[in-house]
Amino acid sequence: MVQYAVQLDRTFAAVADPTRRGILERLGRGEASISDLAADFRMTLTGMKKHVQVLEGAGLVTTEKVGRVRHCRVGPRRLDDEVKWIGMYQEMLEGRLNRLGEFLKRSKGKPS
Amino acid sequence: MVQYAVQLDRTFAAVADPTRRGILERLGRGEASISDLAADFRMTLTGMKKHVQVLEGAGLVTTEKVGRVRHCRVGPRRLDDEVKWIGMYQEMLEGRLNRLGEFLKRSKGKPS
């Protein structure tokens, strides 16, 4: 349970940044090195490395060093737990709106 | 597009904290005041107010002040854009795995 919570913390924090979401979208089109990514996002190598580390820590990016170049690709984590958590929130919200609807219907039916 | 990105930043950051996810789960079972929530989560009123403000800023919690008590409930935002974004990530990941599978199949077919 704690492990599950830590994982949700990490993934949601990782994708809460527009540059990091952009990096994932870029890697979705094909592998890239840290230098490629830094150039694409007009960022220093150090800045890009930090973003990639956060994504790697969340399991959303895998890196592999070949010679002096570090290659990045998406994965391996699927975000099934995150989708499930958001689904639970949606259900709670729907439940509240249904209860509110029922309440309003009952209030309308009563003589004022 | 910028507005969409800002919204994703806010929601993902809001739910990247286990206490804030706990608050949403608690509010899913029924409305609560800030004091109720502070007591439930063994937190100071000031600490709880900050968490609720982050959730309210992301549209995940609505608060209403009645007399001296501030009531909180879930909503109004659905997380449809967030689900869509995660779905896009899942598709990218699947695409990469399919390409990898195809590559391995082709490599296996070749005489070594």
Short mmCIF file of C-alpha atoms in Angstrom, two decimals:
data_model
loop_
_atom_site.label_atom_id
_atom_site.label_comp_id
_atom_site.label_asym_id
_atom_site.label_seq_id
_atom_site.Cartn_x
_atom_site.Cartn_y
_atom_site.Cartn_z
CA MET A 1 0.00 0.00 0.00
CA VAL A 2 2.83 2.39 0.91
CA GLN A 3 4.70 1.30 -2.24
CA TYR A 4 1.53 1.98 -4.28
CA ALA A 5 1.23 5.49 -2.76
CA VAL A 6 4.91 6.27 -3.41
CA GLN A 7 4.49 5.18 -7.03
CA LEU A 8 1.45 7.43 -7.52
CA ASP A 9 3.37 10.35 -5.91
CA ARG A 10 6.26 9.82 -8.31
CA THR A 11 4.29 9.44 -11.54
CA PHE A 12 1.86 12.29 -10.89
CA ALA A 13 4.75 14.59 -9.89
CA ALA A 14 6.73 13.50 -12.96
CA VAL A 15 3.91 14.34 -15.38
CA ALA A 16 2.93 17.57 -13.56
CA ASP A 17 5.59 19.41 -15.60
CA PRO A 18 4.92 20.49 -19.21
CA THR A 19 8.53 19.92 -20.32
CA ARG A 20 8.50 16.39 -18.93
CA ARG A 21 5.19 15.63 -20.67
CA GLY A 22 6.77 17.05 -23.85
CA ILE A 23 9.80 14.77 -23.47
CA LEU A 24 7.51 11.71 -23.20
CA GLU A 25 5.57 12.83 -26.29
CA ARG A 26 8.87 13.32 -28.17
CA LEU A 27 10.14 9.85 -27.11
CA GLY A 28 6.83 8.36 -28.22
CA ARG A 29 7.90 9.22 -31.78
CA GLY A 30 11.24 7.41 -31.32
CA GLU A 31 14.34 7.04 -29.15
CA ALA A 32 16.55 10.07 -28.54
CA SER A 33 19.78 10.87 -26.73
CA ILE A 34 19.95 13.37 -23.87
CA SER A 35 21.73 15.79 -26.26
CA ASP A 36 18.97 15.42 -28.89
CA LEU A 37 16.37 16.17 -26.24
CA ALA A 38 18.34 19.12 -24.86
CA ALA A 39 18.55 20.58 -28.39
CA ASP A 40 14.84 19.94 -29.11
CA PHE A 41 13.77 21.66 -25.90
CA ARG A 42 16.45 24.40 -26.08
CA MET A 43 17.75 23.43 -22.68
CA THR A 44 21.17 22.82 -21.13
CA LEU A 45 22.37 19.21 -20.89
CA THR A 46 22.29 19.49 -17.08
CA GLY A 47 18.68 20.72 -17.10
CA MET A 48 17.61 17.94 -19.46
CA LYS A 49 19.44 15.28 -17.41
CA LYS A 50 17.46 16.33 -14.33
CA HIS A 51 14.14 16.01 -16.13
CA VAL A 52 15.10 12.61 -17.55
CA GLN A 53 16.15 11.43 -14.07
CA VAL A 54 12.73 12.34 -12.65
CA LEU A 55 11.02 10.46 -15.50
CA GLU A 56 13.36 7.48 -15.05
CA GLY A 57 12.70 7.45 -11.29
CA ALA A 58 8.97 7.21 -12.04
CA GLY A 59 9.56 4.36 -14.51
CA LEU A 60 8.31 6.38 -17.48
CA VAL A 61 11.64 6.52 -19.29
CA THR A 62 14.45 3.96 -19.66
CA THR A 63 17.97 5.11 -20.42
CA GLU A 64 20.92 3.12 -21.70
CA LYS A 65 24.47 4.36 -22.09
CA VAL A 66 26.14 3.28 -25.32
CA GLY A 67 29.69 4.61 -25.46
CA ARG A 68 29.43 8.24 -24.40
CA VAL A 69 25.82 8.68 -25.44
CA ARG A 70 22.82 8.07 -23.17
CA HIS A 71 19.80 6.86 -25.18
CA CYS A 72 16.29 7.38 -23.83
CA ARG A 73 13.03 5.62 -24.65
CA VAL A 74 9.52 5.51 -23.12
CA GLY A 75 8.52 2.89 -20.57
CA PRO A 76 8.53 0.37 -19.02
CA ARG A 77 5.72 1.42 -16.64
CA ARG A 78 2.13 1.39 -17.76
CA LEU A 79 0.01 3.84 -15.79
CA ASP A 80 -2.77 1.42 -14.87
CA ASP A 81 -2.79 2.32 -11.15
CA GLU A 82 -2.96 6.02 -12.01
CA VAL A 83 -5.87 5.45 -14.39
CA LYS A 84 -7.61 3.40 -11.68
CA TRP A 85 -7.12 6.15 -9.09
CA ILE A 86 -8.51 8.83 -11.41
CA GLY A 87 -11.44 6.51 -12.21
CA MET A 88 -12.20 6.29 -8.50
CA TYR A 89 -12.22 10.11 -8.27
CA GLN A 90 -14.60 10.31 -11.27
CA GLU A 91 -16.95 7.82 -9.59
CA MET A 92 -16.92 9.79 -6.32
CA LEU A 93 -17.75 12.96 -8.24
CA GLU A 94 -20.57 11.23 -10.10
CA GLY A 95 -21.90 9.81 -6.84
CA ARG A 96 -22.00 13.30 -5.33
CA LEU A 97 -23.78 14.76 -8.35
CA ASN A 98 -26.32 11.89 -8.29
CA ARG A 99 -27.00 12.47 -4.59
CA LEU A 100 -27.42 16.20 -5.28
CA GLY A 101 -29.83 15.41 -8.16
CA GLU A 102 -31.88 13.10 -5.92
CA PHE A 103 -32.00 15.76 -3.21
CA LEU A 104 -33.17 18.44 -5.65
CA LYS A 105 -35.84 16.09 -7.07
CA ARG A 106 -37.13 15.32 -3.58
CA SER A 107 -37.10 19.02 -2.58
CA LYS A 108 -39.06 19.89 -5.75
CA GLY A 109 -41.67 17.22 -4.99
CA LYS A 110 -42.35 18.62 -1.52
CA PRO A 111 -45.02 21.30 -1.06
CA SER A 112 -43.21 24.59 -0.31
CA MET B 1 -3.41 24.86 -25.57
CA VAL B 2 -1.50 26.79 -22.88
CA GLN B 3 -4.62 26.74 -20.70
CA TYR B 4 -4.84 22.96 -21.22
CA ALA B 5 -1.18 22.53 -20.18
CA VAL B 6 -1.62 24.71 -17.08
CA GLN B 7 -4.65 22.65 -16.07
CA LEU B 8 -2.73 19.36 -16.43
CA ASP B 9 0.16 20.84 -14.39
CA ARG B 10 -2.24 21.83 -11.62
CA THR B 11 -4.20 18.60 -11.39
CA PHE B 12 -1.22 16.26 -11.61
CA ALA B 13 0.66 18.32 -8.99
CA ALA B 14 -2.44 18.38 -6.76
CA VAL B 15 -2.84 14.60 -6.79
CA ALA B 16 0.92 13.92 -6.49
CA ASP B 17 0.59 14.20 -2.69
CA PRO B 18 -0.74 11.27 -0.60
CA THR B 19 -2.48 13.55 1.92
CA ARG B 20 -4.28 15.41 -0.86
CA ARG B 21 -5.39 12.13 -2.46
CA GLY B 22 -6.58 11.06 1.01
CA ILE B 23 -8.58 14.28 1.39
CA LEU B 24 -10.34 13.64 -1.94
CA GLU B 25 -11.10 10.04 -0.91
CA ARG B 26 -12.47 11.33 2.43
CA LEU B 27 -14.65 13.95 0.69
CA GLY B 28 -15.92 11.25 -1.68
CA ARG B 29 -17.69 9.76 1.35
CA GLY B 30 -19.35 13.11 2.19
CA GLU B 31 -18.78 16.82 2.77
CA ALA B 32 -16.48 17.92 5.58
CA SER B 33 -15.29 21.18 7.12
CA ILE B 34 -11.63 22.17 7.17
CA SER B 35 -11.61 21.42 10.94
CA ASP B 36 -13.08 17.93 10.36
CA LEU B 37 -10.38 17.25 7.77
CA ALA B 38 -7.61 18.64 10.00
CA ALA B 39 -8.77 16.33 12.80
CA ASP B 40 -9.08 13.30 10.51
CA PHE B 41 -5.58 13.81 9.12
CA ARG B 42 -4.05 14.91 12.48
CA MET B 43 -2.88 18.15 10.96
CA THR B 44 -2.96 21.83 11.94
CA LEU B 45 -5.76 23.97 10.49
CA THR B 46 -3.14 26.02 8.61
CA GLY B 47 -1.61 22.90 7.06
CA MET B 48 -5.01 21.57 6.01
CA LYS B 49 -6.04 24.95 4.57
CA LYS B 50 -2.98 24.89 2.32
CA HIS B 51 -3.76 21.42 0.99
CA VAL B 52 -7.41 22.38 0.38
CA GLN B 53 -6.30 25.55 -1.46
CA VAL B 54 -4.13 23.48 -3.82
CA LEU B 55 -7.05 21.11 -4.50
CA GLU B 56 -9.44 24.06 -4.96
CA GLY B 57 -6.99 25.73 -7.38
CA ALA B 58 -6.99 22.54 -9.45
CA GLY B 59 -10.82 22.42 -9.44
CA LEU B 60 -10.93 19.16 -7.50
CA VAL B 61 -12.54 20.61 -4.37
CA THR B 62 -15.18 23.30 -3.90
CA THR B 63 -15.39 25.19 -0.62
CA GLU B 64 -18.22 27.30 0.76
CA LYS B 65 -18.11 29.41 3.89
CA VAL B 66 -21.26 29.13 6.02
CA GLY B 67 -20.94 31.33 9.10
CA ARG B 68 -17.48 30.64 10.46
CA VAL B 69 -17.19 27.16 8.99
CA ARG B 70 -15.71 26.40 5.55
CA HIS B 71 -17.36 23.31 4.01
CA CYS B 72 -15.52 21.26 1.40
CA ARG B 73 -16.82 18.86 -1.22
CA VAL B 74 -15.34 17.10 -4.27
CA GLY B 75 -15.55 18.62 -7.74
CA PRO B 76 -16.49 20.28 -10.00
CA ARG B 77 -13.73 19.20 -12.40
CA ARG B 78 -13.85 15.85 -14.11
CA LEU B 79 -10.38 14.61 -15.06
CA ASP B 80 -11.17 13.78 -18.68
CA ASP B 81 -8.14 15.62 -20.12
CA GLU B 82 -5.86 13.86 -17.65
CA VAL B 83 -7.29 10.44 -18.57
CA LYS B 84 -6.84 11.33 -22.26
CA TRP B 85 -3.21 12.34 -21.72
CA ILE B 86 -2.39 9.12 -19.84
CA GLY B 87 -4.17 7.16 -22.60
CA MET B 88 -1.87 8.78 -25.15
CA TYR B 89 1.18 7.73 -23.08
CA GLN B 90 -0.15 4.14 -22.90
CA GLU B 91 -0.58 4.10 -26.69
CA MET B 92 2.96 5.40 -27.25
CA LEU B 93 4.29 2.68 -24.96
CA GLU B 94 2.31 0.00 -26.75
CA GLY B 95 3.50 1.32 -30.12
CA ARG B 96 7.11 1.05 -28.98
CA LEU B 97 6.63 -2.50 -27.70
CA ASN B 98 4.93 -3.50 -30.97
CA ARG B 99 7.80 -2.04 -33.01
CA LEU B 100 10.27 -3.90 -30.78
CA GLY B 101 8.29 -7.15 -31.27
CA GLU B 102 8.28 -6.69 -35.05
CA PHE B 103 12.02 -6.01 -35.01
CA LEU B 104 12.73 -9.15 -32.96
CA LYS B 105 10.49 -11.22 -35.24
CA ARG B 106 12.31 -9.94 -38.34
CA SER B 107 15.75 -10.49 -36.73
CA LYS B 108 14.77 -14.07 -35.84
CA GLY B 109 13.67 -14.76 -39.43
CA LYS B 110 17.03 -13.71 -40.85
CA PRO B 111 19.81 -16.25 -41.29
CA SER B 112 22.45 -15.50 -38.67
#
